[in-house]
């Protein structure tokens, strides 16, 4: 029998937030559970009972009492906590204290600062008053082009306190990527940095901001934050206020209570066709999911210092803010985690006393390749837990952490998504950890692996589905009449059942293994992106007639994203053209979109209706048989697949890296 890599001690189990919650259920509800599996089954079968218990146990503040928890139990369309009025910001500042800072922030240059709870609240109140003076009212969209710094958190909380709607892009994202997102939601105010630093270099974004303003006519006002070390020239932009002036003074924080299902933010998860999906989540849905996740599955509380490395454009930025919902101190890092070397984050974790450290799986795999020895560069005695997400962490990643960080560390990989801003599978501090396996399905998440006929699978790989609604599932996509695109994105394969687009295996002991994406979405370094944006950037070039990109992420294999291009007659894929292509993609979208390799092909395989056959090509390159992935009678150009068959054979014959 396989031995666990980690086993919780009796004291760890006794002191966990999950144990306190189950003790409360026994005391207040008369409910007793033999084990975690029994608790999980109750949580997904009695939605009213479980989510009502989460609300009551954490005493989530609201100006109107809860009566019903859920009406119309269906997907999409479930109505959660009808009649409740609340605001995300109330749950944050109920934890304000002078005993510990709210935020500890460091950049890659080593500059560190702390923000006290009182100062955080003062800045949020002042900025909210400034935005109110700019005419921002409930339901208006305020967008941010900001890095992972305290001011970004201030901005989000100020916007939320007004009942306005927040949306953000990281400043490393290029013009096309930002416009594709912000243009869809018609923002009223832009808050932006003059530039950012990454990998020891400064990147001036003022010219790009002028371009954004020219193409976003709905923006009436702007706030400019200097980050390049020189005063930002607010006078260079129309209707622009300097950050210092926007956050001056001590206007009291006035929090507007809104219905439970009032929009909190718009985040973006790209599909393979059309513009990025503008996903709308609610104040209440995010609060109850994030409080549940952070407390019961990450075991966070006021005594913790919580760091999950992220850019401001990844949903893990939003999820890290959940630490504030429980009073934890957020430790945030702005910059390149591999600069000047892969020890940088470990030093930050040690020097700031982080107790829970999370990062993308790609970070830990990079540390392995760089032969990092975390304990040789940092005092990690305060660290009790490590999280991983973004892509599957293979067993060797688990083993490295136990061998090179600490054998008694609680390793808690999680998997969820931007789509519902939560986790489907993850961990709890009361269960053992097995190499390569997430500990459990999360409470309230009725997750299963299904075959194509909708039959649940155990100890086999199938489609990750969620067969019961969760509060943080999207309210809607912005500007999506009839919820047409929303339904097509998640409910096309199994009507009424959420299909997430991941390959999942549930182990006989109840653990979970994510193997990679089951659809054509790109997952680069934990950031999920659609292919359509890349095609637009590539096919704008005169030399390119057509293109196809696939991401060959799969558990235990190196992530690999090739780009295939069809060139106009008379053109060849020279090194110079390939370099130009890479630069074009990096500038228009981001460095994460740049492919590993570029190949010239005669044709892109297409269906009879003209759709690029991304998923069949992906499956072919992952080793599936040709007759299992494509029907020649349904193709416009079946002979085009032969090149990819030969390419797949060559890849399969290459020795493993």
mmCIF file of N, CA, C and O in Angstrom, residues 189-272:
data_model
loop_
_atom_site.group_PDB
_atom_site.id
_atom_site.type_symbol
_atom_site.label_atom_id
_atom_site.label_comp_id
_atom_site.label_asym_id
_atom_site.label_seq_id
_atom_site.Cartn_x
_atom_site.Cartn_y
_atom_site.Cartn_z
ATOM 1 N N UNK A 189 -13.640 55.132 -15.666
ATOM 2 C CA UNK A 189 -12.385 55.658 -15.114
ATOM 3 C C UNK A 189 -11.289 54.618 -15.326
ATOM 4 O O UNK A 189 -11.519 53.415 -15.178
ATOM 5 N N UNK A 190 -10.093 55.104 -15.654
ATOM 6 C CA UNK A 190 -8.899 54.268 -15.763
ATOM 7 C C UNK A 190 -7.911 54.689 -14.696
ATOM 8 O O UNK A 190 -7.634 55.884 -14.524
ATOM 9 N N UNK A 191 -7.367 53.718 -13.960
ATOM 10 C CA UNK A 191 -6.291 53.970 -13.000
ATOM 11 C C UNK A 191 -5.081 53.183 -13.496
ATOM 12 O O UNK A 191 -5.152 51.962 -13.661
ATOM 13 N N UNK A 192 -3.983 53.878 -13.747
ATOM 14 C CA UNK A 192 -2.862 53.235 -14.439
ATOM 15 C C UNK A 192 -1.531 53.712 -13.889
ATOM 16 O O UNK A 192 -1.412 54.806 -13.317
ATOM 17 N N UNK A 193 -0.502 52.868 -14.088
ATOM 18 C CA UNK A 193 0.873 53.247 -13.768
ATOM 19 C C UNK A 193 1.537 53.839 -15.003
ATOM 20 O O UNK A 193 1.153 53.536 -16.134
ATOM 21 N N UNK A 194 2.557 54.655 -14.751
ATOM 22 C CA UNK A 194 3.314 55.192 -15.879
ATOM 23 C C UNK A 194 4.241 54.142 -16.469
ATOM 24 O O UNK A 194 4.698 54.256 -17.602
ATOM 25 N N UNK A 195 4.514 53.075 -15.700
ATOM 26 C CA UNK A 195 5.374 52.006 -16.171
ATOM 27 C C UNK A 195 5.572 50.980 -15.076
ATOM 28 O O UNK A 195 5.026 51.101 -13.976
ATOM 29 N N UNK A 196 6.369 49.974 -15.362
ATOM 30 C CA UNK A 196 6.622 48.925 -14.382
ATOM 31 C C UNK A 196 8.024 48.395 -14.586
ATOM 32 O O UNK A 196 8.678 48.672 -15.594
ATOM 33 N N UNK A 197 8.497 47.626 -13.614
ATOM 34 C CA UNK A 197 9.824 47.027 -13.686
ATOM 35 C C UNK A 197 9.687 45.509 -13.622
ATOM 36 O O UNK A 197 8.891 44.979 -12.846
ATOM 37 N N UNK A 198 10.478 44.830 -14.438
ATOM 38 C CA UNK A 198 10.427 43.378 -14.463
ATOM 39 C C UNK A 198 11.762 42.854 -14.964
ATOM 40 O O UNK A 198 12.272 43.305 -15.999
ATOM 41 N N UNK A 199 12.341 41.945 -14.213
ATOM 42 C CA UNK A 199 13.623 41.378 -14.612
ATOM 43 C C UNK A 199 14.741 42.386 -14.659
ATOM 44 O O UNK A 199 15.653 42.270 -15.481
ATOM 45 N N UNK A 200 14.671 43.390 -13.774
ATOM 46 C CA UNK A 200 15.719 44.396 -13.719
ATOM 47 C C UNK A 200 15.609 45.497 -14.755
ATOM 48 O O UNK A 200 16.481 46.359 -14.836
ATOM 49 N N UNK A 201 14.541 45.495 -15.550
ATOM 50 C CA UNK A 201 14.368 46.505 -16.594
ATOM 51 C C UNK A 201 13.104 47.321 -16.329
ATOM 52 O O UNK A 201 12.132 46.823 -15.764
ATOM 53 N N UNK A 202 13.142 48.581 -16.755
ATOM 54 C CA UNK A 202 11.987 49.461 -16.639
ATOM 55 C C UNK A 202 11.258 49.523 -17.975
ATOM 56 O O UNK A 202 11.891 49.585 -19.038
ATOM 57 N N UNK A 203 9.928 49.492 -17.916
ATOM 58 C CA UNK A 203 9.099 49.541 -19.116
ATOM 59 C C UNK A 203 8.134 50.722 -18.995
ATOM 60 O O UNK A 203 7.236 50.723 -18.157
ATOM 61 N N UNK A 204 8.348 51.733 -19.822
ATOM 62 C CA UNK A 204 7.499 52.927 -19.822
ATOM 63 C C UNK A 204 6.207 52.620 -20.575
ATOM 64 O O UNK A 204 6.245 52.170 -21.728
ATOM 65 N N UNK A 205 5.058 52.851 -19.945
ATOM 66 C CA UNK A 205 3.768 52.527 -20.562
ATOM 67 C C UNK A 205 2.949 53.765 -20.902
ATOM 68 O O UNK A 205 1.779 53.653 -21.286
ATOM 69 N N UNK A 206 3.553 54.962 -20.809
ATOM 70 C CA UNK A 206 2.760 56.169 -21.026
ATOM 71 C C UNK A 206 2.241 56.279 -22.460
ATOM 72 O O UNK A 206 1.098 56.674 -22.680
ATOM 73 N N UNK A 207 3.059 55.917 -23.422
ATOM 74 C CA UNK A 207 2.587 55.984 -24.808
ATOM 75 C C UNK A 207 1.435 55.011 -25.035
ATOM 76 O O UNK A 207 0.444 55.347 -25.693
ATOM 77 N N UNK A 208 1.552 53.825 -24.468
ATOM 78 C CA UNK A 208 0.478 52.858 -24.621
ATOM 79 C C UNK A 208 -0.798 53.344 -23.944
ATOM 80 O O UNK A 208 -1.909 53.128 -24.451
ATOM 81 N N UNK A 209 -0.665 54.010 -22.797
ATOM 82 C CA UNK A 209 -1.853 54.530 -22.113
ATOM 83 C C UNK A 209 -2.559 55.559 -22.987
ATOM 84 O O UNK A 209 -3.800 55.586 -23.064
ATOM 85 N N UNK A 210 -1.785 56.407 -23.668
ATOM 86 C CA UNK A 210 -2.412 57.361 -24.607
ATOM 87 C C UNK A 210 -3.204 56.605 -25.674
ATOM 88 O O UNK A 210 -4.311 57.017 -26.053
ATOM 89 N N UNK A 211 -2.657 55.508 -26.166
ATOM 90 C CA UNK A 211 -3.361 54.714 -27.176
ATOM 91 C C UNK A 211 -4.643 54.108 -26.604
ATOM 92 O O UNK A 211 -5.685 54.073 -27.270
ATOM 93 N N UNK A 212 -4.563 53.629 -25.369
ATOM 94 C CA UNK A 212 -5.766 53.066 -24.741
ATOM 95 C C UNK A 212 -6.853 54.122 -24.602
ATOM 96 O O UNK A 212 -8.029 53.876 -24.902
ATOM 97 N N UNK A 213 -6.470 55.297 -24.136
ATOM 98 C CA UNK A 213 -7.455 56.362 -23.948
ATOM 99 C C UNK A 213 -8.098 56.767 -25.283
ATOM 100 O O UNK A 213 -9.300 57.054 -25.343
ATOM 101 N N UNK A 214 -7.301 56.752 -26.334
ATOM 102 C CA UNK A 214 -7.831 57.131 -27.645
ATOM 103 C C UNK A 214 -8.855 56.122 -28.145
ATOM 104 O O UNK A 214 -9.770 56.477 -28.904
ATOM 105 N N UNK A 215 -8.722 54.869 -27.720
ATOM 106 C CA UNK A 215 -9.613 53.825 -28.221
ATOM 107 C C UNK A 215 -10.652 53.369 -27.196
ATOM 108 O O UNK A 215 -11.403 52.432 -27.449
ATOM 109 N N UNK A 216 -10.683 54.043 -26.056
ATOM 110 C CA UNK A 216 -11.701 53.762 -25.039
ATOM 111 C C UNK A 216 -12.449 55.058 -24.736
ATOM 112 O O UNK A 216 -12.241 55.698 -23.697
ATOM 113 N N UNK A 217 -13.317 55.478 -25.634
ATOM 114 C CA UNK A 217 -13.969 56.791 -25.491
ATOM 115 C C UNK A 217 -14.895 56.897 -24.286
ATOM 116 O O UNK A 217 -15.275 58.014 -23.897
ATOM 117 N N UNK A 218 -15.249 55.787 -23.670
ATOM 118 C CA UNK A 218 -16.129 55.848 -22.505
ATOM 119 C C UNK A 218 -15.424 56.390 -21.271
ATOM 120 O O UNK A 218 -16.078 56.808 -20.308
ATOM 121 N N UNK A 219 -14.081 56.413 -21.276
ATOM 122 C CA UNK A 219 -13.336 56.875 -20.101
ATOM 123 C C UNK A 219 -13.420 58.391 -19.987
ATOM 124 O O UNK A 219 -13.019 59.127 -20.886
ATOM 125 N N UNK A 220 -13.921 58.846 -18.829
ATOM 126 C CA UNK A 220 -14.061 60.281 -18.566
ATOM 127 C C UNK A 220 -12.908 60.831 -17.739
ATOM 128 O O UNK A 220 -12.582 62.015 -17.834
ATOM 129 N N UNK A 221 -12.337 59.979 -16.885
ATOM 130 C CA UNK A 221 -11.297 60.429 -15.971
ATOM 131 C C UNK A 221 -10.218 59.361 -15.853
ATOM 132 O O UNK A 221 -10.452 58.186 -16.133
ATOM 133 N N UNK A 222 -9.062 59.818 -15.378
ATOM 134 C CA UNK A 222 -7.939 58.908 -15.190
ATOM 135 C C UNK A 222 -7.188 59.286 -13.922
ATOM 136 O O UNK A 222 -7.118 60.469 -13.539
ATOM 137 N N UNK A 223 -6.632 58.279 -13.237
ATOM 138 C CA UNK A 223 -5.720 58.487 -12.114
ATOM 139 C C UNK A 223 -4.389 57.865 -12.508
ATOM 140 O O UNK A 223 -4.345 56.701 -12.936
ATOM 141 N N UNK A 224 -3.295 58.621 -12.387
ATOM 142 C CA UNK A 224 -1.976 58.157 -12.809
ATOM 143 C C UNK A 224 -1.091 57.929 -11.599
ATOM 144 O O UNK A 224 -0.920 58.812 -10.752
ATOM 145 N N UNK A 225 -0.518 56.742 -11.521
ATOM 146 C CA UNK A 225 0.347 56.351 -10.409
ATOM 147 C C UNK A 225 1.788 56.261 -10.896
ATOM 148 O O UNK A 225 2.093 55.482 -11.806
ATOM 149 N N UNK A 226 2.718 57.029 -10.305
ATOM 150 C CA UNK A 226 4.122 56.950 -10.737
ATOM 151 C C UNK A 226 4.803 55.724 -10.155
ATOM 152 O O UNK A 226 4.755 55.477 -8.953
ATOM 153 N N UNK A 227 5.445 54.926 -11.027
ATOM 154 C CA UNK A 227 6.165 53.734 -10.571
ATOM 155 C C UNK A 227 7.570 53.642 -11.141
ATOM 156 O O UNK A 227 8.282 52.683 -10.863
ATOM 157 N N UNK A 228 7.964 54.607 -11.966
ATOM 158 C CA UNK A 228 9.268 54.532 -12.625
ATOM 159 C C UNK A 228 10.351 55.319 -11.904
ATOM 160 O O UNK A 228 11.459 55.446 -12.398
ATOM 161 N N UNK A 229 10.019 55.868 -10.740
ATOM 162 C CA UNK A 229 11.024 56.581 -9.966
ATOM 163 C C UNK A 229 11.077 58.066 -10.228
ATOM 164 O O UNK A 229 11.849 58.783 -9.598
ATOM 165 N N UNK A 230 10.294 58.558 -11.163
ATOM 166 C CA UNK A 230 10.208 59.992 -11.436
ATOM 167 C C UNK A 230 8.751 60.403 -11.308
ATOM 168 O O UNK A 230 7.844 59.586 -11.483
ATOM 169 N N UNK A 231 8.481 61.674 -11.009
ATOM 170 C CA UNK A 231 7.087 62.108 -10.869
ATOM 171 C C UNK A 231 6.298 61.840 -12.146
ATOM 172 O O UNK A 231 6.751 62.138 -13.251
ATOM 173 N N UNK A 232 5.121 61.263 -11.988
ATOM 174 C CA UNK A 232 4.271 61.012 -13.152
ATOM 175 C C UNK A 232 3.656 62.321 -13.610
ATOM 176 O O UNK A 232 3.215 63.130 -12.802
ATOM 177 N N UNK A 233 3.643 62.537 -14.907
ATOM 178 C CA UNK A 233 3.137 63.788 -15.473
ATOM 179 C C UNK A 233 1.636 63.667 -15.733
ATOM 180 O O UNK A 233 1.199 63.377 -16.853
ATOM 181 N N UNK A 234 0.834 63.881 -14.688
ATOM 182 C CA UNK A 234 -0.614 63.785 -14.849
ATOM 183 C C UNK A 234 -1.133 64.825 -15.832
ATOM 184 O O UNK A 234 -2.144 64.601 -16.506
ATOM 185 N N UNK A 235 -0.407 65.951 -15.926
ATOM 186 C CA UNK A 235 -0.849 67.007 -16.839
ATOM 187 C C UNK A 235 -0.763 66.570 -18.296
ATOM 188 O O UNK A 235 -1.374 67.184 -19.175
ATOM 189 N N UNK A 236 -0.013 65.496 -18.561
ATOM 190 C CA UNK A 236 0.111 65.016 -19.929
ATOM 191 C C UNK A 236 -1.099 64.254 -20.426
ATOM 192 O O UNK A 236 -1.143 63.858 -21.591
ATOM 193 N N UNK A 237 -2.075 64.029 -19.545
ATOM 194 C CA UNK A 237 -3.288 63.297 -19.906
ATOM 195 C C UNK A 237 -4.506 64.152 -19.570
ATOM 196 O O UNK A 237 -4.544 64.831 -18.538
ATOM 197 N N UNK A 238 -5.502 64.098 -20.410
ATOM 198 C CA UNK A 238 -6.729 64.858 -20.172
ATOM 199 C C UNK A 238 -7.483 64.281 -18.985
ATOM 200 O O UNK A 238 -7.523 63.063 -18.793
ATOM 201 N N UNK A 239 -8.084 65.157 -18.193
ATOM 202 C CA UNK A 239 -8.916 64.746 -17.054
ATOM 203 C C UNK A 239 -8.198 63.734 -16.166
ATOM 204 O O UNK A 239 -8.745 62.711 -15.779
ATOM 205 N N UNK A 240 -6.929 64.046 -15.844
ATOM 206 C CA UNK A 240 -6.098 63.106 -15.099
ATOM 207 C C UNK A 240 -5.738 63.663 -13.723
ATOM 208 O O UNK A 240 -5.393 64.841 -13.599
ATOM 209 N N UNK A 241 -5.803 62.818 -12.705
ATOM 210 C CA UNK A 241 -5.445 63.169 -11.335
ATOM 211 C C UNK A 241 -4.263 62.321 -10.899
ATOM 212 O O UNK A 241 -4.211 61.122 -11.181
ATOM 213 N N UNK A 242 -3.321 62.942 -10.219
ATOM 214 C CA UNK A 242 -2.170 62.209 -9.697
ATOM 215 C C UNK A 242 -2.609 61.340 -8.522
ATOM 216 O O UNK A 242 -3.498 61.710 -7.741
ATOM 217 N N UNK A 243 -1.984 60.167 -8.382
ATOM 218 C CA UNK A 243 -2.350 59.240 -7.323
ATOM 219 C C UNK A 243 -2.269 59.892 -5.939
ATOM 220 O O UNK A 243 -3.139 59.694 -5.089
ATOM 221 N N UNK A 244 -1.212 60.667 -5.706
ATOM 222 C CA UNK A 244 -1.057 61.311 -4.410
ATOM 223 C C UNK A 244 -2.246 62.196 -4.070
ATOM 224 O O UNK A 244 -2.753 62.172 -2.944
ATOM 225 N N UNK A 245 -2.682 62.973 -5.049
ATOM 226 C CA UNK A 245 -3.842 63.835 -4.816
ATOM 227 C C UNK A 245 -5.119 63.018 -4.662
ATOM 228 O O UNK A 245 -6.008 63.355 -3.872
ATOM 229 N N UNK A 246 -5.224 61.930 -5.395
ATOM 230 C CA UNK A 246 -6.442 61.117 -5.359
ATOM 231 C C UNK A 246 -6.622 60.402 -4.032
ATOM 232 O O UNK A 246 -7.753 60.037 -3.668
ATOM 233 N N UNK A 247 -5.518 60.182 -3.311
ATOM 234 C CA UNK A 247 -5.601 59.453 -2.041
ATOM 235 C C UNK A 247 -5.252 60.337 -0.846
ATOM 236 O O UNK A 247 -5.022 59.826 0.256
ATOM 237 N N UNK A 248 -5.223 61.635 -1.047
ATOM 238 C CA UNK A 248 -4.921 62.555 0.051
ATOM 239 C C UNK A 248 -6.154 62.734 0.935
ATOM 240 O O UNK A 248 -7.286 62.492 0.520
ATOM 241 N N UNK A 249 -5.903 63.170 2.155
ATOM 242 C CA UNK A 249 -7.017 63.456 3.051
ATOM 243 C C UNK A 249 -7.498 62.221 3.790
ATOM 244 O O UNK A 249 -6.924 61.133 3.689
ATOM 245 N N UNK A 250 -8.553 62.408 4.547
ATOM 246 C CA UNK A 250 -9.062 61.311 5.385
ATOM 247 C C UNK A 250 -10.580 61.246 5.323
ATOM 248 O O UNK A 250 -11.255 61.245 6.350
ATOM 249 N N UNK A 251 -11.090 61.216 4.108
ATOM 250 C CA UNK A 251 -12.539 61.068 3.957
ATOM 251 C C UNK A 251 -12.965 59.734 4.558
ATOM 252 O O UNK A 251 -12.341 58.702 4.295
ATOM 253 N N UNK A 252 -14.004 59.734 5.390
ATOM 254 C CA UNK A 252 -14.423 58.461 5.993
ATOM 255 C C UNK A 252 -14.887 57.476 4.923
ATOM 256 O O UNK A 252 -15.483 57.861 3.916
ATOM 257 N N UNK A 253 -14.573 56.213 5.152
ATOM 258 C CA UNK A 253 -14.980 55.178 4.212
ATOM 259 C C UNK A 253 -16.483 54.943 4.331
ATOM 260 O O UNK A 253 -16.984 54.574 5.395
ATOM 261 N N UNK A 254 -17.189 55.174 3.246
ATOM 262 C CA UNK A 254 -18.632 54.966 3.200
ATOM 263 C C UNK A 254 -18.903 53.767 2.290
ATOM 264 O O UNK A 254 -18.685 53.846 1.087
ATOM 265 N N UNK A 255 -19.355 52.684 2.878
ATOM 266 C CA UNK A 255 -19.562 51.452 2.127
ATOM 267 C C UNK A 255 -21.027 51.334 1.722
ATOM 268 O O UNK A 255 -21.913 51.383 2.573
ATOM 269 N N UNK A 256 -21.263 51.193 0.428
ATOM 270 C CA UNK A 256 -22.620 51.027 -0.081
ATOM 271 C C UNK A 256 -23.003 49.554 -0.054
ATOM 272 O O UNK A 256 -22.313 48.718 -0.631
ATOM 273 N N UNK A 257 -24.097 49.259 0.591
ATOM 274 C CA UNK A 257 -24.591 47.885 0.581
ATOM 275 C C UNK A 257 -25.363 47.629 -0.705
ATOM 276 O O UNK A 257 -26.160 48.460 -1.148
ATOM 277 N N UNK A 258 -25.107 46.474 -1.269
ATOM 278 C CA UNK A 258 -25.696 46.099 -2.557
ATOM 279 C C UNK A 258 -26.291 44.706 -2.423
ATOM 280 O O UNK A 258 -25.957 43.954 -1.495
ATOM 281 N N UNK A 259 -27.174 44.297 -3.328
ATOM 282 C CA UNK A 259 -27.700 42.929 -3.267
ATOM 283 C C UNK A 259 -26.580 41.896 -3.365
ATOM 284 O O UNK A 259 -25.530 42.142 -3.955
ATOM 285 N N UNK A 260 -26.816 40.733 -2.780
ATOM 286 C CA UNK A 260 -25.854 39.636 -2.786
ATOM 287 C C UNK A 260 -25.316 39.385 -4.188
ATOM 288 O O UNK A 260 -24.119 39.145 -4.372
ATOM 289 N N UNK A 261 -26.180 39.463 -5.199
ATOM 290 C CA UNK A 261 -25.762 39.146 -6.565
ATOM 291 C C UNK A 261 -25.373 40.382 -7.373
ATOM 292 O O UNK A 261 -25.334 40.335 -8.605
ATOM 293 N N UNK A 262 -25.029 41.479 -6.691
ATOM 294 C CA UNK A 262 -24.550 42.662 -7.422
ATOM 295 C C UNK A 262 -23.141 42.402 -7.939
ATOM 296 O O UNK A 262 -22.301 41.836 -7.236
ATOM 297 N N UNK A 263 -22.820 42.812 -9.160
ATOM 298 C CA UNK A 263 -21.479 42.556 -9.714
ATOM 299 C C UNK A 263 -20.368 43.181 -8.878
ATOM 300 O O UNK A 263 -20.442 44.341 -8.474
ATOM 301 N N UNK A 264 -19.326 42.392 -8.619
ATOM 302 C CA UNK A 264 -18.139 42.851 -7.894
ATOM 303 C C UNK A 264 -17.025 43.207 -8.856
ATOM 304 O O UNK A 264 -16.395 44.252 -8.739
ATOM 305 N N UNK A 265 -16.757 42.305 -9.797
ATOM 306 C CA UNK A 265 -15.678 42.531 -10.757
ATOM 307 C C UNK A 265 -15.986 41.816 -12.063
ATOM 308 O O UNK A 265 -16.878 40.976 -12.142
ATOM 309 N N UNK A 266 -15.225 42.184 -13.091
ATOM 310 C CA UNK A 266 -15.219 41.466 -14.361
ATOM 311 C C UNK A 266 -13.808 40.929 -14.558
ATOM 312 O O UNK A 266 -12.835 41.689 -14.546
ATOM 313 N N UNK A 267 -13.695 39.616 -14.680
ATOM 314 C CA UNK A 267 -12.410 38.980 -14.975
ATOM 315 C C UNK A 267 -12.530 38.298 -16.327
ATOM 316 O O UNK A 267 -13.627 38.161 -16.872
ATOM 317 N N UNK A 268 -11.413 37.870 -16.871
ATOM 318 C CA UNK A 268 -11.412 37.398 -18.256
ATOM 319 C C UNK A 268 -10.759 36.027 -18.358
ATOM 320 O O UNK A 268 -9.647 35.813 -17.894
ATOM 321 N N UNK A 269 -11.485 35.111 -18.962
ATOM 322 C CA UNK A 269 -10.941 33.790 -19.248
ATOM 323 C C UNK A 269 -11.199 33.530 -20.719
ATOM 324 O O UNK A 269 -12.340 33.475 -21.157
ATOM 325 N N UNK A 270 -10.135 33.402 -21.466
ATOM 326 C CA UNK A 270 -10.273 33.385 -22.915
ATOM 327 C C UNK A 270 -10.784 32.046 -23.415
ATOM 328 O O UNK A 270 -10.353 30.991 -22.968
ATOM 329 N N UNK A 271 -11.699 32.099 -24.342
ATOM 330 C CA UNK A 271 -12.102 30.926 -25.091
ATOM 331 C C UNK A 271 -11.250 30.812 -26.342
ATOM 332 O O UNK A 271 -10.301 31.567 -26.539
ATOM 333 N N UNK A 272 -11.608 29.879 -27.180
ATOM 334 C CA UNK A 272 -10.807 29.677 -28.387
ATOM 335 C C UNK A 272 -11.342 30.456 -29.576
ATOM 336 O O UNK A 272 -10.701 30.492 -30.624
#
